[in-house]
Coordinates of C-alpha atoms and ligand atoms in Angstrom, one line a residue:
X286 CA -28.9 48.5 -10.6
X287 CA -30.6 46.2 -7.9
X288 CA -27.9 44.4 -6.1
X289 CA -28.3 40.3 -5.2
X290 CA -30.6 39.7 -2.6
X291 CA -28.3 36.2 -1.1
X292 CA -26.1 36.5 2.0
X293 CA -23.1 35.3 2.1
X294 CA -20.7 33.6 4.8
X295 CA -17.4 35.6 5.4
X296 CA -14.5 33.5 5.9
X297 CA -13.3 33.3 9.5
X298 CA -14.2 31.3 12.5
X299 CA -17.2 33.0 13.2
X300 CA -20.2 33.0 11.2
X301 CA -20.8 36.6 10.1
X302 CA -22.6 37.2 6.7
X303 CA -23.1 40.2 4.3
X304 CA -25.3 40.5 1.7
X305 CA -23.8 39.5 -2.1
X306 CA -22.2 42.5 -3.9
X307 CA -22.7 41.3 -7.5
X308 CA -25.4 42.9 -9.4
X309 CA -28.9 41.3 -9.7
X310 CA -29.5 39.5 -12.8
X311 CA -32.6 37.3 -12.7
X312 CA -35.3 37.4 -10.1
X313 CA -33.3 39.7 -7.3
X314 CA -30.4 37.0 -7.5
X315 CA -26.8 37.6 -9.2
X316 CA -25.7 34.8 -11.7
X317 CA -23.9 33.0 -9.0
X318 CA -26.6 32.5 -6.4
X319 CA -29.7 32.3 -9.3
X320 CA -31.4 28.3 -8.3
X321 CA -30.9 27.8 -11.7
X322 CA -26.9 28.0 -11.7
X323 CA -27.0 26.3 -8.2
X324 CA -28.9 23.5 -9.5
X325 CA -26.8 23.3 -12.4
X326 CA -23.8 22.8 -10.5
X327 CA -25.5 20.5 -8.1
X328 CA -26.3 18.1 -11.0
X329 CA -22.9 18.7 -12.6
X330 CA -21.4 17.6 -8.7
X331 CA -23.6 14.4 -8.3
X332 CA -22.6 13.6 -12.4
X333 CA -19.3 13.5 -11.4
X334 CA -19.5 11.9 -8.2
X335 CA -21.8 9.2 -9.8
X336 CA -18.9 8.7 -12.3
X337 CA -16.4 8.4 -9.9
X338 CA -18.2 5.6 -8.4
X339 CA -19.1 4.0 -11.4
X340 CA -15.5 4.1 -12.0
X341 CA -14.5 2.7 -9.0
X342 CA -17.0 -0.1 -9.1
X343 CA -15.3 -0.9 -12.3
X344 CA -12.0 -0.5 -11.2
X345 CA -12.5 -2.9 -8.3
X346 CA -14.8 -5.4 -10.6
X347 CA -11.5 -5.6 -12.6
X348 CA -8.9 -6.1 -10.2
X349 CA -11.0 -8.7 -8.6
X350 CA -11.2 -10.6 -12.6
X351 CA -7.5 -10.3 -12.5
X352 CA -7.4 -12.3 -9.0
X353 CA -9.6 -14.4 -10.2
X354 CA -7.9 -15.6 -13.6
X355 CA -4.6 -15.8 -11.9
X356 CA -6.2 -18.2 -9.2
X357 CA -7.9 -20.6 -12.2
X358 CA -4.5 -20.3 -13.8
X359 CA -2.5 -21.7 -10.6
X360 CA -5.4 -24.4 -9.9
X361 CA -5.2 -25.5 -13.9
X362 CA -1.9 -25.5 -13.0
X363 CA -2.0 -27.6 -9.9
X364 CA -4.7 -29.9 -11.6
X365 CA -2.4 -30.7 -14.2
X366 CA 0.6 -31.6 -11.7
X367 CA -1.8 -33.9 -10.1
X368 CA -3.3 -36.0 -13.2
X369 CA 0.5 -36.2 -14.5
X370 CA 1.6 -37.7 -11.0
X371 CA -1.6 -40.1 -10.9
X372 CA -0.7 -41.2 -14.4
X373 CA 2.6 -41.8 -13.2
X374 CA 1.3 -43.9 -10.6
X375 CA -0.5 -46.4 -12.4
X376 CA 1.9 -47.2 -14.8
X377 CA 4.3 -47.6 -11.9
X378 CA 1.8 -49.6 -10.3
X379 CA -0.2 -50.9 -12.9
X380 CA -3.3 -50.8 -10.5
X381 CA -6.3 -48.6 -11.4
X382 CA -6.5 -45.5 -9.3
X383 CA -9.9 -44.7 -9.8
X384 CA -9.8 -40.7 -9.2
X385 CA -12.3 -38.1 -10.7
X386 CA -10.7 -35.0 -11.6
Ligands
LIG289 ZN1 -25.2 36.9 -5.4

């Protein structure tokens, strides 16, 4: 049976390669080096990595919400503070403190 036609990198510091051992299965190429498998995984790799940063953009669209809401929170907070104290003042005063809140 025809063997696969791909070289491959050993593992070591130097690059030294040797041709594939696996059988051919599809145009001279094993299973493993066919473009077809390769292009499958390369779409499979860019799926995931596009849904990891999807996620991410989520993620950090969320956290930023959370900051945001807990900031309204603390300035409804402080707003309220402030039209109790000025309604405080003018009936201690009895003068109209004209402020827009
Ligand atoms: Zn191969």
């Amino acid at each position: 049976m025809e063997k696969c036609r791909e070289q491959v990198r050993e593992k070591g510091m130097w690059p030294r390669f040797h041709r594939c051992k696996r059988n051919a299965v599809k145009d001279g190429k094993c299973l493993q080096h066919h473009p077809d498998t390769i292009d499958a995984k390369a779409e499979k790799r860019l799926k995931e990595w596009r849904a990891k940063i999807h996620g991410s953009r989520i993620v950090t669209a969320q956290e930023r919400i959370e900051e945001l809401r807990k900031q309204i929170e603390s300035l409804m907070a402080e707003n309220a503070a402030l039209t109790s104290e000025i309604c405080r003042l003018k009936a201690k005063t009895g003068e109209a403190i004209n402020v827009h809140i």
